[in-house]
Amino acid sequence: MTKNTAFRKHILAAATMMAMTFTATGASAAEKVTLQLKWVPQAQFAGYYVAQEKGFYKDAGLDVTIKPGGTDISPVQVIAGKSADVIVNWMPDALAAREAGVPLVNISQVFDRSGLMLTCKKASGISSPKDLKGKTLGVWFGGNEYPFFNWMNKLGYKPDVDIKVLKQGFNVDPLLQGQADCISTMNYNEYWQLIDAGMKPEELITFAYEDQGVSTLEDGLYVLEPNLKNKAFVSKMAKFVKASLQGWNYAVSHPKEAAEIVVGQDASGAATLEVQQRQMENVAKLISHANTKQMGYLEPAAYKRTVSVLLSGGSSPVIKKDPGDKAMSHVVWDAASKL
């Protein structure tokens, strides 16, 4: 071995060591975040999957794990058990959980409009909400029932007295099989399952919660309140929110590509591009502030309206005490907007 050869090997070894050190440092520098979704992979959560696929989280210095939901998975229980840093949830469920002892705080509101509807067969004789009396109505539980019961209370209908409540599975079978006169649907999902099953739009009548004045805030991001006292956690969540909103802005502008990414995340193989693109296009209608500076900002007026709706449940309100401003915080969103 010549002196020059030995020198070159020494330089090469040093360079290799530096590269390995840099790689290890870079990997360890990525901050880990675990996100628990409310449901299975579908375009309802496209923004998070897009942020992952397009590298927005990685660019923000984050190593994000996205955990799909399911019938036996409660995001509230997951975050209460410290198995997630942040969850996607509906505000009625989050505020009910907070009153029950899980101190959830909204840090960003992605959907600023509700997609929840009650969908009925016109053949059942229903043409307005007053016709719901005496009918069998399918309702999702597991935290999704709160807006429905508030609406019924507003109408003056007592469950199992004036209306029959059918605990609805996460499908549209009760309407197709004649077990219910109306069922709960989302404008981006179950309504279209009815159409795909062969029903025609003119055979159905829908009552959007938005139009009935009983809508509540749906998909938002929630963390545990004590964590917001930790500056490092707030900084990490600010990066996460900024990258997530970047993913949502991209998904709204590129529904087909977003749908392709979502389909790629569906391990069951049940998701199709056509259905997920349609879902993405309808989800986009619920995100009024996409690609604006207000994207993801929780409007205090919308928060207070939701609290008011949840408190107005008569003898069975969803929440009994107004949480005030403690269940919402702009500290993460403000920090994200400065990045």
Tab-separated table of C-alpha atoms in Angstrom:
chain	number	residue	atom	x	y	z
A	1	MET	CA	0.000	0.000	0.000
A	2	THR	CA	1.462	3.364	-1.022
A	3	LYS	CA	1.377	6.424	1.193
A	4	ASN	CA	-1.120	8.134	-1.146
A	5	THR	CA	-3.403	5.084	-1.179
A	6	ALA	CA	-3.437	4.955	2.601
A	7	PHE	CA	-4.206	8.666	2.746
A	8	ARG	CA	-7.131	8.297	0.306
A	9	LYS	CA	-8.552	5.407	2.356
A	10	HIS	CA	-8.260	7.516	5.477
A	11	ILE	CA	-10.161	10.382	3.832
A	12	LEU	CA	-12.811	7.984	2.502
A	13	ALA	CA	-13.302	6.407	5.924
A	14	ALA	CA	-13.605	9.831	7.531
A	15	ALA	CA	-16.157	10.919	4.930
A	16	THR	CA	-18.150	7.718	5.433
A	17	MET	CA	-18.133	8.218	9.185
A	18	MET	CA	-19.317	11.811	8.769
A	19	ALA	CA	-22.111	10.696	6.471
A	20	MET	CA	-23.214	7.999	8.915
A	21	THR	CA	-23.103	10.495	11.758
A	22	PHE	CA	-25.131	13.028	9.761
A	23	THR	CA	-27.697	10.393	8.831
A	24	ALA	CA	-28.042	9.222	12.400
A	25	THR	CA	-28.311	12.799	13.658
A	26	GLY	CA	-30.891	13.654	11.021
A	27	ALA	CA	-33.000	10.591	11.857
A	28	SER	CA	-32.853	11.241	15.578
A	29	ALA	CA	-33.662	14.912	15.036
A	30	ALA	CA	-37.048	14.069	13.522
A	31	GLU	CA	-39.673	14.624	16.190
A	32	LYS	CA	-42.169	11.800	16.494
A	33	VAL	CA	-45.892	12.534	16.316
A	34	THR	CA	-48.715	10.011	16.492
A	35	LEU	CA	-52.065	10.986	14.992
A	36	GLN	CA	-55.197	8.937	15.696
A	37	LEU	CA	-57.886	9.243	13.040
A	38	LYS	CA	-61.610	9.003	13.692
A	39	TRP	CA	-62.285	6.373	11.060
A	40	VAL	CA	-60.716	4.074	8.460
A	41	PRO	CA	-58.551	5.451	5.615
A	42	GLN	CA	-60.749	7.503	3.316
A	43	ALA	CA	-60.733	10.961	1.756
A	44	GLN	CA	-62.218	12.377	4.955
A	45	PHE	CA	-58.596	12.308	6.167
A	46	ALA	CA	-56.875	12.967	2.850
A	47	GLY	CA	-54.937	16.002	4.060
A	48	TYR	CA	-52.950	13.960	6.574
A	49	TYR	CA	-52.132	11.193	4.108
A	50	VAL	CA	-51.158	13.760	1.479
A	51	ALA	CA	-48.874	15.533	3.966
A	52	GLN	CA	-47.235	12.171	4.654
A	53	GLU	CA	-46.924	11.122	1.019
A	54	LYS	CA	-45.713	14.482	-0.309
A	55	GLY	CA	-43.078	14.786	2.404
A	56	PHE	CA	-44.593	17.822	4.137
A	57	TYR	CA	-44.179	16.219	7.564
A	58	LYS	CA	-40.622	15.151	6.801
A	59	ASP	CA	-39.748	18.642	5.575
A	60	ALA	CA	-41.070	19.988	8.878
A	61	GLY	CA	-38.705	17.678	10.764
A	62	LEU	CA	-41.440	15.322	11.864
A	63	ASP	CA	-41.770	11.543	11.872
A	64	VAL	CA	-45.554	11.149	11.853
A	65	THR	CA	-47.420	7.903	12.460
A	66	ILE	CA	-51.024	7.967	11.226
A	67	LYS	CA	-53.222	5.447	13.020
A	68	PRO	CA	-56.488	4.586	11.240
A	69	GLY	CA	-59.691	4.385	13.236
A	70	GLY	CA	-62.347	1.684	13.211
A	71	THR	CA	-65.535	0.461	14.831
A	72	ASP	CA	-63.751	-0.549	18.031
A	73	ILE	CA	-61.373	2.406	18.261
A	74	SER	CA	-62.217	5.524	20.274
A	75	PRO	CA	-59.820	8.428	19.585
A	76	VAL	CA	-60.657	9.790	23.040
A	77	GLN	CA	-59.607	6.578	24.739
A	78	VAL	CA	-56.475	6.385	22.606
A	79	ILE	CA	-55.239	9.853	23.565
A	80	ALA	CA	-56.328	9.412	27.187
A	81	GLY	CA	-54.178	6.285	27.226
A	82	LYS	CA	-51.203	8.306	25.915
A	83	SER	CA	-51.107	6.284	22.694
A	84	ALA	CA	-51.475	9.379	20.492
A	85	ASP	CA	-50.290	12.987	20.646
A	86	VAL	CA	-53.206	14.374	18.701
A	87	ILE	CA	-56.542	13.063	17.460
A	88	VAL	CA	-59.147	13.897	14.837
A	89	ASN	CA	-62.562	14.194	16.445
A	90	TRP	CA	-65.934	15.906	16.289
A	91	MET	CA	-66.455	18.695	18.793
A	92	PRO	CA	-69.596	17.244	20.441
A	93	ASP	CA	-67.718	14.064	21.357
A	94	ALA	CA	-64.640	16.039	22.409
A	95	LEU	CA	-66.580	18.370	24.709
A	96	ALA	CA	-68.575	15.498	26.192
A	97	ALA	CA	-65.307	13.674	26.864
A	98	ARG	CA	-63.831	16.802	28.424
A	99	GLU	CA	-66.757	17.122	30.793
A	100	ALA	CA	-66.291	13.435	31.658
A	101	GLY	CA	-62.675	14.064	32.648
A	102	VAL	CA	-60.515	13.862	29.498
A	103	PRO	CA	-59.183	17.444	29.098
A	104	LEU	CA	-59.315	17.765	25.319
A	105	VAL	CA	-58.555	21.090	23.670
A	106	ASN	CA	-59.161	21.997	20.023
A	107	ILE	CA	-55.965	23.350	18.437
A	108	SER	CA	-57.161	23.590	14.825
A	109	GLN	CA	-60.469	23.223	12.986
A	110	VAL	CA	-60.120	21.817	9.456
A	111	PHE	CA	-63.808	21.337	8.559
A	112	ASP	CA	-65.719	24.556	9.164
A	113	ARG	CA	-69.009	23.206	7.778
A	114	SER	CA	-70.965	20.097	8.768
A	115	GLY	CA	-71.539	17.232	6.347
A	116	LEU	CA	-74.031	15.407	8.582
A	117	MET	CA	-77.502	14.762	7.158
A	118	LEU	CA	-80.621	12.726	7.850
A	119	THR	CA	-81.588	10.999	4.621
A	120	CYS	CA	-85.100	9.620	4.169
A	121	LYS	CA	-87.120	7.825	1.539
A	122	LYS	CA	-89.753	10.098	0.056
A	123	ALA	CA	-91.993	7.039	-0.096
A	124	SER	CA	-92.175	7.081	3.698
A	125	GLY	CA	-94.264	10.257	3.482
A	126	ILE	CA	-91.613	12.575	4.873
A	127	SER	CA	-91.322	15.995	3.277
A	128	SER	CA	-90.317	18.137	6.261
A	129	PRO	CA	-88.937	17.645	9.801
A	130	LYS	CA	-92.456	17.707	11.268
A	131	ASP	CA	-93.117	14.477	9.387
A	132	LEU	CA	-90.397	12.677	11.375
A	133	LYS	CA	-92.800	12.109	14.288
A	134	GLY	CA	-93.726	8.462	14.556
A	135	LYS	CA	-90.925	7.374	12.231
A	136	THR	CA	-87.969	5.077	12.760
A	137	LEU	CA	-84.710	6.989	12.468
A	138	GLY	CA	-81.244	5.471	12.166
A	139	VAL	CA	-78.624	7.120	14.376
A	140	TRP	CA	-74.896	6.560	14.770
A	141	PHE	CA	-73.719	6.294	18.349
A	142	GLY	CA	-70.211	6.300	19.772
A	143	GLY	CA	-70.233	10.094	20.158
A	144	ASN	CA	-71.929	10.810	16.835
A	145	GLU	CA	-75.432	10.801	18.306
A	146	TYR	CA	-75.217	14.125	20.133
A	147	PRO	CA	-76.179	16.442	17.238
A	148	PHE	CA	-79.174	14.221	16.446
A	149	PHE	CA	-80.579	14.286	19.969
A	150	ASN	CA	-80.165	18.053	20.109
A	151	TRP	CA	-82.115	18.402	16.885
A	152	MET	CA	-84.910	16.139	18.148
A	153	ASN	CA	-85.083	18.131	21.368
A	154	LYS	CA	-85.397	21.318	19.323
A	155	LEU	CA	-88.282	19.712	17.432
A	156	GLY	CA	-89.860	18.654	20.723
A	157	TYR	CA	-89.586	14.942	19.974
A	158	LYS	CA	-88.757	12.506	22.759
A	159	PRO	CA	-86.786	9.406	21.676
A	160	ASP	CA	-88.774	6.165	21.890
A	161	VAL	CA	-91.916	8.217	22.564
A	162	ASP	CA	-92.364	10.470	19.534
A	163	ILE	CA	-89.730	8.809	17.371
A	164	LYS	CA	-88.163	5.366	17.325
A	165	VAL	CA	-84.379	5.445	17.416
A	166	LEU	CA	-82.571	2.666	15.595
A	167	LYS	CA	-78.925	2.210	16.510
A	168	GLN	CA	-77.410	2.343	13.066
A	169	GLY	CA	-74.298	0.498	12.047
A	170	PHE	CA	-71.815	2.276	9.832
A	171	ASN	CA	-73.655	1.316	6.681
A	172	VAL	CA	-76.850	2.214	4.841
A	173	ASP	CA	-78.595	-1.165	5.141
A	174	PRO	CA	-81.456	0.030	7.399
A	175	LEU	CA	-82.806	2.306	4.648
A	176	LEU	CA	-82.166	-0.134	1.818
A	177	GLN	CA	-83.816	-2.990	3.712
A	178	GLY	CA	-86.763	-0.948	4.976
A	179	GLN	CA	-85.810	-1.161	8.657
A	180	ALA	CA	-85.778	2.633	9.015
A	181	ASP	CA	-87.552	5.556	7.395
A	182	CYS	CA	-84.448	7.722	7.640
A	183	ILE	CA	-80.793	7.133	8.384
A	184	SER	CA	-77.767	9.206	9.277
A	185	THR	CA	-75.512	9.973	6.345
A	186	MET	CA	-72.564	12.182	5.524
A	187	ASN	CA	-72.819	14.245	2.363
A	188	TYR	CA	-69.472	12.821	1.220
A	189	ASN	CA	-69.984	9.148	2.029
A	190	GLU	CA	-73.143	7.280	2.997
A	191	TYR	CA	-75.475	9.356	0.808
A	192	TRP	CA	-73.485	8.211	-2.187
A	193	GLN	CA	-73.536	4.619	-0.966
A	194	LEU	CA	-77.320	4.775	-1.356
A	195	ILE	CA	-76.935	6.069	-4.899
A	196	ASP	CA	-74.357	3.398	-5.676
A	197	ALA	CA	-76.788	0.796	-4.318
A	198	GLY	CA	-79.318	1.791	-6.976
A	199	MET	CA	-81.441	4.474	-5.348
A	200	LYS	CA	-82.172	7.592	-7.364
A	201	PRO	CA	-81.729	11.111	-5.928
A	202	GLU	CA	-85.390	11.892	-6.643
A	203	GLU	CA	-86.373	8.995	-4.361
A	204	LEU	CA	-84.615	10.590	-1.398
A	205	ILE	CA	-85.022	13.692	0.728
A	206	THR	CA	-82.159	14.988	2.844
A	207	PHE	CA	-82.108	17.259	5.872
A	208	ALA	CA	-78.679	18.790	6.340
A	209	TYR	CA	-77.902	19.705	9.943
A	210	GLU	CA	-76.455	22.966	8.642
A	211	ASP	CA	-79.867	23.891	7.206
A	212	GLN	CA	-81.722	22.888	10.391
A	213	GLY	CA	-79.682	25.233	12.587
A	214	VAL	CA	-78.308	22.360	14.679
A	215	SER	CA	-74.961	21.787	13.029
A	216	THR	CA	-71.909	21.338	15.199
A	217	LEU	CA	-68.239	21.382	14.312
A	218	GLU	CA	-66.915	18.114	12.954
A	219	ASP	CA	-63.345	17.093	12.050
A	220	GLY	CA	-60.865	19.088	14.129
A	221	LEU	CA	-57.543	18.407	15.863
A	222	TYR	CA	-57.469	17.858	19.638
A	223	VAL	CA	-54.710	17.445	22.227
A	224	LEU	CA	-54.632	17.076	25.991
A	225	GLU	CA	-54.694	20.434	27.804
A	226	PRO	CA	-51.715	19.792	30.154
A	227	ASN	CA	-49.452	19.246	27.122
A	228	LEU	CA	-50.052	22.823	25.966
A	229	LYS	CA	-48.043	24.025	28.979
A	230	ASN	CA	-44.991	22.360	27.419
A	231	LYS	CA	-43.315	24.769	24.965
A	232	ALA	CA	-41.580	21.931	23.126
A	233	PHE	CA	-44.933	20.191	22.594
A	234	VAL	CA	-46.547	23.382	21.322
A	235	SER	CA	-43.631	23.880	18.929
A	236	LYS	CA	-43.972	20.304	17.662
A	237	MET	CA	-47.718	20.626	17.214
A	238	ALA	CA	-47.244	23.920	15.358
A	239	LYS	CA	-45.051	22.106	12.820
A	240	PHE	CA	-47.597	19.312	12.614
A	241	VAL	CA	-50.559	21.635	12.092
A	242	LYS	CA	-48.733	23.688	9.468
A	243	ALA	CA	-47.723	20.575	7.496
A	244	SER	CA	-51.190	19.025	7.878
A	245	LEU	CA	-52.903	22.154	6.585
A	246	GLN	CA	-50.440	22.192	3.706
A	247	GLY	CA	-51.589	18.650	2.973
A	248	TRP	CA	-55.229	19.707	3.096
A	249	ASN	CA	-54.674	22.671	0.804
A	250	TYR	CA	-52.985	20.364	-1.678
A	251	ALA	CA	-55.745	17.743	-1.397
A	252	VAL	CA	-58.484	20.292	-2.061
A	253	SER	CA	-56.636	21.548	-5.150
A	254	HIS	CA	-55.743	18.058	-6.419
A	255	PRO	CA	-58.692	15.767	-5.557
A	256	LYS	CA	-57.732	12.979	-7.943
A	257	GLU	CA	-54.155	12.756	-6.723
A	258	ALA	CA	-55.351	12.956	-3.109
A	259	ALA	CA	-57.769	10.108	-3.810
A	260	GLU	CA	-54.968	8.020	-5.300
A	261	ILE	CA	-52.907	8.548	-2.148
A	262	VAL	CA	-55.833	7.555	0.083
A	263	VAL	CA	-56.527	4.411	-1.946
A	264	GLY	CA	-52.866	3.481	-1.505
A	265	GLN	CA	-53.323	3.641	2.273
A	266	ASP	CA	-56.326	1.306	2.363
A	267	ALA	CA	-54.923	-2.037	3.404
A	268	SER	CA	-58.305	-3.719	2.937
A	269	GLY	CA	-58.315	-2.981	-0.784
A	270	ALA	CA	-61.952	-1.902	-0.603
A	271	ALA	CA	-61.358	1.750	-1.499
A	272	THR	CA	-61.681	2.698	-5.152
A	273	LEU	CA	-60.339	5.748	-6.938
A	274	GLU	CA	-63.761	6.781	-8.245
A	275	VAL	CA	-65.415	6.717	-4.828
A	276	GLN	CA	-62.530	8.403	-3.011
A	277	GLN	CA	-62.234	11.173	-5.601
A	278	ARG	CA	-65.960	11.846	-5.287
A	279	GLN	CA	-65.603	11.850	-1.504
A	280	MET	CA	-62.659	14.251	-1.696
A	281	GLU	CA	-64.622	16.639	-3.915
A	282	ASN	CA	-67.488	16.666	-1.393
A	283	VAL	CA	-65.183	16.945	1.613
A	284	ALA	CA	-63.663	20.033	-0.035
A	285	LYS	CA	-67.077	21.713	0.214
A	286	LEU	CA	-66.786	21.524	4.012
A	287	ILE	CA	-63.434	23.357	4.054
A	288	SER	CA	-64.362	26.922	3.190
A	289	HIS	CA	-60.970	28.380	4.083
A	290	ALA	CA	-58.748	26.067	2.043
A	291	ASN	CA	-55.783	27.904	0.520
A	292	THR	CA	-56.458	31.031	2.570
A	293	LYS	CA	-54.718	32.430	5.639
A	294	GLN	CA	-57.690	31.344	7.760
A	295	MET	CA	-57.237	27.655	6.941
A	296	GLY	CA	-57.516	25.596	10.123
A	297	TYR	CA	-58.460	28.551	12.327
A	298	LEU	CA	-61.198	27.797	14.827
A	299	GLU	CA	-63.641	30.667	14.640
A	300	PRO	CA	-64.664	31.539	18.217
A	301	ALA	CA	-68.216	32.247	17.038
A	302	ALA	CA	-68.492	28.747	15.529
A	303	TYR	CA	-67.108	27.248	18.742
A	304	LYS	CA	-69.616	29.144	20.876
A	305	ARG	CA	-72.452	28.165	18.528
A	306	THR	CA	-71.518	24.492	18.934
A	307	VAL	CA	-71.366	24.839	22.720
A	308	SER	CA	-74.760	26.522	22.693
A	309	VAL	CA	-76.272	23.716	20.614
A	310	LEU	CA	-74.840	21.078	22.939
A	311	LEU	CA	-76.160	22.857	26.025
A	312	SER	CA	-79.657	23.142	24.557
A	313	GLY	CA	-80.594	19.515	24.930
A	314	GLY	CA	-83.424	20.161	27.376
A	315	SER	CA	-83.430	17.516	30.086
A	316	SER	CA	-80.604	15.611	28.360
A	317	PRO	CA	-78.006	18.120	27.160
A	318	VAL	CA	-74.772	16.748	25.720
A	319	ILE	CA	-72.821	18.910	28.137
A	320	LYS	CA	-74.159	20.450	31.335
A	321	LYS	CA	-71.597	23.199	31.818
A	322	ASP	CA	-70.192	25.737	29.383
A	323	PRO	CA	-66.452	24.973	29.189
A	324	GLY	CA	-65.791	28.612	28.306
A	325	ASP	CA	-62.658	29.119	26.290
A	326	LYS	CA	-60.754	26.318	28.032
A	327	ALA	CA	-61.685	23.734	25.392
A	328	MET	CA	-60.164	25.727	22.543
A	329	SER	CA	-56.778	27.332	22.016
A	330	HIS	CA	-55.149	29.309	19.229
A	331	VAL	CA	-51.652	28.985	20.674
A	332	VAL	CA	-50.651	26.193	18.277
A	333	TRP	CA	-52.378	27.714	15.231
A	334	ASP	CA	-50.775	31.100	15.939
A	335	ALA	CA	-47.334	29.481	16.224
A	336	ALA	CA	-47.952	27.501	13.024
A	337	SER	CA	-48.890	30.645	11.115
A	338	LYS	CA	-45.515	32.172	11.996
A	339	LEU	CA	-43.454	29.255	10.666
